XYZ file of C-alpha atoms in Angstrom:
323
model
C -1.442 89.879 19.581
C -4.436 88.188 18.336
C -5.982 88.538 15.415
C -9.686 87.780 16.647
C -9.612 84.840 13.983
C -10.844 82.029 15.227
C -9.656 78.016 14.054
C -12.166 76.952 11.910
C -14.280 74.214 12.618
C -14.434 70.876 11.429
C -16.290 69.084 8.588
C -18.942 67.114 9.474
C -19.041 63.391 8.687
C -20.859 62.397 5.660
C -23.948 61.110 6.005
C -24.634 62.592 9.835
C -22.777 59.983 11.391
C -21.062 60.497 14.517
C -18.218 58.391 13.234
C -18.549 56.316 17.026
C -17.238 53.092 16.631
C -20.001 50.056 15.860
C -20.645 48.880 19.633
C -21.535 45.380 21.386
C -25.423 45.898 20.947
C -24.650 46.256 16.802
C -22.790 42.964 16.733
C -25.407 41.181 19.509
C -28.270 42.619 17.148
C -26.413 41.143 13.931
C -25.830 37.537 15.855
C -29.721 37.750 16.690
C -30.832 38.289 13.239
C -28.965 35.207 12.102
C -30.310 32.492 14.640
C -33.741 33.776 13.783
C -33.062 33.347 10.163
C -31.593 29.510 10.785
C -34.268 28.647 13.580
C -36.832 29.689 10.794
C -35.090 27.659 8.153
C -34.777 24.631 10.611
C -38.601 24.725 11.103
C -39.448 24.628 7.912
C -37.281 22.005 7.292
C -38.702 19.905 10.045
C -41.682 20.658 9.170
C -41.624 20.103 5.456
C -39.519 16.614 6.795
C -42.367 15.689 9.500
C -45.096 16.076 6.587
C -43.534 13.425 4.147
C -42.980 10.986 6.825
C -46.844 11.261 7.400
C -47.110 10.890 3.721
C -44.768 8.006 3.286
C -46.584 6.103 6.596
C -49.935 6.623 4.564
C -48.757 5.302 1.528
C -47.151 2.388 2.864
C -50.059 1.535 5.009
C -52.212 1.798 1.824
C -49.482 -0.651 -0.095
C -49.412 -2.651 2.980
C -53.109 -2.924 2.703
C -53.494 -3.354 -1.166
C -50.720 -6.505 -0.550
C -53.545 -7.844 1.730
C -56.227 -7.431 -0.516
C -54.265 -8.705 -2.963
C -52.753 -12.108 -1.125
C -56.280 -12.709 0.094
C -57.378 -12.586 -3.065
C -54.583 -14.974 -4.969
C -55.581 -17.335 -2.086
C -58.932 -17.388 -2.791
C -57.706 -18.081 -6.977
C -55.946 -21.331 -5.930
C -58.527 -22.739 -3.485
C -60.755 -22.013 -6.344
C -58.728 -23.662 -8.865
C -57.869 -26.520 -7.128
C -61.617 -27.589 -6.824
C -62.645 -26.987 -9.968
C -59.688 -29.229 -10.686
C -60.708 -31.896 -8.204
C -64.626 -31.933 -10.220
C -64.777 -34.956 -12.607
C -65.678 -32.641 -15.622
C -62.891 -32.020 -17.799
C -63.609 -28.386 -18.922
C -63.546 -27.506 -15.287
C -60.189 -28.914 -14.695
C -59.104 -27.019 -17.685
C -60.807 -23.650 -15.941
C -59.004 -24.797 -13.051
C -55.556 -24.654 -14.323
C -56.445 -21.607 -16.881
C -56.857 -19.300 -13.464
C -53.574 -21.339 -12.092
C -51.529 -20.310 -15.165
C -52.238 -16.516 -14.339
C -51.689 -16.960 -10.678
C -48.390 -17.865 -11.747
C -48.131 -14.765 -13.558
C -48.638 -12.383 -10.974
C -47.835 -14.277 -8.230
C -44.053 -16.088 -8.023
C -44.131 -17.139 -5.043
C -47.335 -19.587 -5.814
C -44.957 -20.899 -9.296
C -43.817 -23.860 -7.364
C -47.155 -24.913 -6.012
C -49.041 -24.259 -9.855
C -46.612 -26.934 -10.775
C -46.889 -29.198 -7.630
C -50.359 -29.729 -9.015
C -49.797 -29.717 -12.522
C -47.042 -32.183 -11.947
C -49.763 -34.733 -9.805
C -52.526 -34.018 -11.937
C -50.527 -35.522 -15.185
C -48.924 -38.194 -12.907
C -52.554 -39.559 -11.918
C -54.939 -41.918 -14.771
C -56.708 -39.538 -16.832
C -59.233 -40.014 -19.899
C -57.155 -40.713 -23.025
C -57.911 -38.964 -26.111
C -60.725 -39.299 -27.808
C -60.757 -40.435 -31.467
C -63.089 -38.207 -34.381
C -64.859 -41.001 -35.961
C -64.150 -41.028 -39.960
C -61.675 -38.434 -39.844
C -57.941 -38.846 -41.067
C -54.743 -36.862 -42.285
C -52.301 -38.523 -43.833
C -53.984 -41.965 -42.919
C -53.235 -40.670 -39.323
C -56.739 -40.986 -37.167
C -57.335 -37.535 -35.703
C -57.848 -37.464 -32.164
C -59.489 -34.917 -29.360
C -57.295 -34.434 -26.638
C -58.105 -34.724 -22.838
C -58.603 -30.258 -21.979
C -57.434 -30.970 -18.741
C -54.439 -32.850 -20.026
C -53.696 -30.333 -22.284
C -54.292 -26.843 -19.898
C -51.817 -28.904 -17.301
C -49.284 -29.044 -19.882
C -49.777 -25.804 -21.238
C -48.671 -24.666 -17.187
C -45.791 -26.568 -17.557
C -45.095 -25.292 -21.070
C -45.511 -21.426 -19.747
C -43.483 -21.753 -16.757
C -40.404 -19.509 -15.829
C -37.815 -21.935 -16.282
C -34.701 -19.661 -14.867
C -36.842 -20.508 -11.277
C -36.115 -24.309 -11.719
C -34.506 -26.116 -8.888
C -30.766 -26.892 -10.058
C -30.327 -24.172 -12.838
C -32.598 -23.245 -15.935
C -34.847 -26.230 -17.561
C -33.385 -28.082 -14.528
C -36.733 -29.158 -12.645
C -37.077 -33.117 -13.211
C -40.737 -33.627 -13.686
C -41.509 -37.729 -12.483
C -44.761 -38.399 -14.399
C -44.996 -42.548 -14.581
C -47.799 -43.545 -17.060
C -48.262 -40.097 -18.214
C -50.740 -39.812 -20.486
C -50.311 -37.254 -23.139
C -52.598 -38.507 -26.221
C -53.006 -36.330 -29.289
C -51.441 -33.702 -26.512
C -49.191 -30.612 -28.086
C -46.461 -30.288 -25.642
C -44.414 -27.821 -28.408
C -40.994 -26.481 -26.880
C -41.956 -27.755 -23.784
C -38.788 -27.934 -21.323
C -38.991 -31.070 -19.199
C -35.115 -32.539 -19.280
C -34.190 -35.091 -17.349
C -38.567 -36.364 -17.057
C -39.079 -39.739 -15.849
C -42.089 -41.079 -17.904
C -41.930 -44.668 -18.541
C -44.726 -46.467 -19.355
C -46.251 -43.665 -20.940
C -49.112 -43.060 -23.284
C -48.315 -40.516 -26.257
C -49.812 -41.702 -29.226
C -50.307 -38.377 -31.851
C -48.295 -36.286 -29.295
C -46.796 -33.375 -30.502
C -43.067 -32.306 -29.184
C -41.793 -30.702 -31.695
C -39.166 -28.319 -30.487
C -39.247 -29.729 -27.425
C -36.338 -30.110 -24.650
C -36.661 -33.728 -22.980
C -32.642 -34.336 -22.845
C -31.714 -37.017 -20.308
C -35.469 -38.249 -20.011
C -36.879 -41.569 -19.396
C -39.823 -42.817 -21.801
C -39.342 -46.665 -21.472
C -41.609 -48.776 -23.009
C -44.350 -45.653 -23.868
C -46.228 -45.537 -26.725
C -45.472 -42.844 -28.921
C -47.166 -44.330 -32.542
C -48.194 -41.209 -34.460
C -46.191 -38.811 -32.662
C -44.196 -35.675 -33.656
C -40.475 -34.943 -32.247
C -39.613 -32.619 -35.152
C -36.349 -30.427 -34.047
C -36.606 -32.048 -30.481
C -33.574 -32.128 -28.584
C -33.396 -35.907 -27.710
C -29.947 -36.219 -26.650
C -29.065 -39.068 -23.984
C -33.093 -39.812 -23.962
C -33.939 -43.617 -23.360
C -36.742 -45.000 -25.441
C -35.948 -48.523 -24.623
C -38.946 -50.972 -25.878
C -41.435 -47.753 -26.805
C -43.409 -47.892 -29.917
C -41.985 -45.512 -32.460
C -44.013 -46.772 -35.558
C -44.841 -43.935 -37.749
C -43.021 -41.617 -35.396
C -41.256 -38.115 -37.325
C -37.889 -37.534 -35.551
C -37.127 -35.251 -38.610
C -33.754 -32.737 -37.479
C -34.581 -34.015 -33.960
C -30.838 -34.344 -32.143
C -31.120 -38.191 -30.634
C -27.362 -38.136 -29.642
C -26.452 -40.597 -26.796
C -30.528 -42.049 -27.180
C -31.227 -45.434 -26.193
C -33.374 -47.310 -28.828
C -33.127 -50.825 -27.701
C -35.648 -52.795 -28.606
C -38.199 -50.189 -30.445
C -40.807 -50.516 -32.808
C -40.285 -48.703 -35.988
C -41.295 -49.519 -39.183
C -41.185 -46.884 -42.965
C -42.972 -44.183 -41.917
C -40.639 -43.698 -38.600
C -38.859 -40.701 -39.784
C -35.213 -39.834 -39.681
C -34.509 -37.299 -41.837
C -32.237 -34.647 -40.740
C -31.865 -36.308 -37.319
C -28.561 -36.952 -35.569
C -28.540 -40.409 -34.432
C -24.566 -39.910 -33.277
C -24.006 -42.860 -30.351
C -27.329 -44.316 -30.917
C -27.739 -47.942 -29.419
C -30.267 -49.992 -31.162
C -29.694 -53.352 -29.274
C -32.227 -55.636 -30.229
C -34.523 -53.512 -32.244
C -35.822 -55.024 -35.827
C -34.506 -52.659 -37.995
C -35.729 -54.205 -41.349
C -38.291 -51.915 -42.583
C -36.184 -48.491 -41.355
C -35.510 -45.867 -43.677
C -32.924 -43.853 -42.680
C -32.981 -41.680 -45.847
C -31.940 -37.813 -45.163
C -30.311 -39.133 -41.990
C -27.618 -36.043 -40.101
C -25.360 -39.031 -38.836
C -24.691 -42.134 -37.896
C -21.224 -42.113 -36.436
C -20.421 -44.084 -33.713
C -23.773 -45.343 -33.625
C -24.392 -49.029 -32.333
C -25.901 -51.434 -34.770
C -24.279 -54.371 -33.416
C -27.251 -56.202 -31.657
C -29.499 -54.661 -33.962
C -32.114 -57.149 -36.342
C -32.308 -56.715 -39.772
C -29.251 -54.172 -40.385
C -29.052 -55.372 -43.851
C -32.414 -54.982 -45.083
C -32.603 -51.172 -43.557
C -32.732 -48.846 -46.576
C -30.235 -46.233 -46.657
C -28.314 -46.980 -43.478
C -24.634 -48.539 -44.831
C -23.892 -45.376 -46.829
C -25.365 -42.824 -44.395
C -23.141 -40.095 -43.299
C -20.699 -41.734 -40.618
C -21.419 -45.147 -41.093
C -17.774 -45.838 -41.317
C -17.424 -45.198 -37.526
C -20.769 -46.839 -36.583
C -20.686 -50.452 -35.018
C -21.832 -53.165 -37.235
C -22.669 -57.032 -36.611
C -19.910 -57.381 -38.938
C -17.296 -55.328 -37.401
C-alpha cells in the first residue's frame, strides 16, 4: 500500500547554480583574458622602450652636435693663439699663450701641442729682461721679465704632469740657450731639461724639479734655487756668483769649473757626491751646509781658503787634494 507520500525533493544549490561542471568555453575565456592582459603590457612596454630610444638618439645628436661646436671652437682658440704668438709684440705672445693655457684645460687632447709650442717658443732668441734703472734689493738690480717668456713658462709650470711621456715629470724639455732672465719658474717640473748655454740671471726656481738636467756653462748670477731638487744636475762652467742654493738637494751635481764667490749660498743644501773639479773655491762659504760626504774636492782651487768647508758635516768621507 502506498501512503500517497511523496520523496521529497531536493535542495537547491546555493547561489542558483546548476552545479554543471566549468566547461571548455570558461577555461578558453580565462586563457583569452590573460594574452590580452600581456599583449597590453608588451605594448606599453614597447612603447614606453621605442620613446626613450627617440629620446636617447636626440640627446646624443644634440651632444654629438655641442662636441662640434665645441672642437670647432677650440680650433679656432689655437689658430688664434698661435698668431698672436707669431706678432713681434710681447703682450700678444703672452695673450697668446694665456688662451693656450686654458685650451689645455678643457681640452687634453690639445696638452701635447700647448707644449710643442711652448717648448719652441723658449727654445728660439727672445728679448732678455729688462733692467729698472736705479732700483735694487739687496744690491741685486731688479729686472722686468720678457711676458712672453714668462706666460710660456707659466704653461709649462701648469701642465698635467701624470700625461708626460715616460711616467710623471718624465717629459725632457731640450731648450739650448734658453733664456729665462728675472723669469719665476717656482716648482716648475722639467727633469732631465737640456739647457746649456743658458741665460738665467735673477731666475727664480725655487722648489723646482730639474733632477738629471743639463745647464752647462749658463748663467745663473742672481738666481734663486731655494728647496730645488738638484740631484745629478750638471752645472759644469755656469756662473753661480751670488746664487742661493739654500736646502736645495745638489746630490750627484756636477760643479766643475763654476763661478761662485760669498754670497753663493749653501746653507741647508746637500752637496752629497758633489764634484767640483777645477772650480776656485776660495771665496766659498759653505756655512749651514746639510753635507758634504763623499763629495769631490780633489781638483778643486782654493780648498783651503773656503770658509767652513773642513769641519762641515761629512767632510771626513769627502775627497780632498790631500787625501
Amino acid at each position: 500500500m502506498t501512503d500517497g507520500s511523496s520523496a521529497p525533493d531536493l535542495l537547491p544549490v546555493e547561489g542558483g547554480d546548476d552545479a554543471t561542471p566549468a566547461g571548455p568555453s570558461s577555461a578558453r575565456r580565462w586563457m583569452l583574458g590573460i594574452g590580452l592582459t600581456v599583449g597590453l603590457n608588451l605594448a606599453v612596454t614597447v612603447a614606453a622602450f621605442v620613446g626613450l630610444s627617440v629620446q636617447y638618439r636626440s640627446l646624443s645628436l644634440e651632444q654629438e652636435k655641442l662636441n662640434l661646436e665645441q672642437n670647432k671652437a677650440i680650433t679656432e682658440q689655437v689658430t688664434s693663439a698661435a698668431e698672436l704668438i707669431s706678432s713681434d709684440a710681447v703682450n700678444a705672445q703672452a695673450a697668446g699663450f694665456r688662451m693656450l693655457q686654458r685650451v689645455a684645460r678643457i681640452s687634453p687632447g690639445d696638452r701635447d701641442h700647448v707644449l710643442d709650442l711652448a717648448e719652441s717658443y723658449l727654445a728660439n732668441d727672445r728679448p732678455v729682461a729688462r733692467q729698472i734703472e736705479g732700483l735694487y734689493t739687496n744690491e741685486r738690480p731688479v729686472y722686468e721679465a720678457n711676458v712672453g717668456t714668462q706666460a710660456a713658462v707659466d704653461v709649462i709650470r701648469a701642465r698635467v704632469e701624470e700625461e708626460d711621456p715616460g711616467g710623471p715629470g718624465e717629459r725632457a724639455f731640450r731648450l739650448p740657450g734658453l733664456g729665462v732672465e728675472a723669469v719665476r719658474l717656482h716648482g716648475v717640473v722639467m727633469r732631465h731639461t737640456h739647457a746649456a748655454g743658458c741665460f738665467g740671471r735673477l731666475s727664480e726656481w725655487n722648489g723646482a724639479d730639474l733632477r738629471g738636467s743639463d745647464f752647462w756653462e749658463c748663467g745663473f748670477k742672481w738666481a734663486r734655487f731655494t728647496g730645488a731638487k738638484l740631484a745629478d744636475v750638471r752645472f759644469t762652467g755656469a756662473d753661480l756668483e751670488d746664487v742661493v742654493f739654500a736646502d736645495a738637494d745638489l746630490t750627484g751635481a756636477r760643479l766643475d769649473r763654476v763661478r761662485i764667490n760669498g754670497n753663493t749660498v749653501f746653507h741647508g743644501a746637500d752637496l752629497s757626491r758633489v764634484t767640483f773639479a777645477g772650480t776656485d773655491l776660495a771665496k766659498a762659504d759653505f756655512t749651514g751646509v746639510k753635507t758634504v760626504a763623499g763629495a769631490d774636492f780633489s781638483q778643486s782651487i782654493g780648498v783651503e781658503k773656503a770658509r767652513n768647508l773642513r769641519n762641515a758635516p761629512g767632510a771626513e768621507s769627502a775627497t780632498w787634494p790631500w787625501s
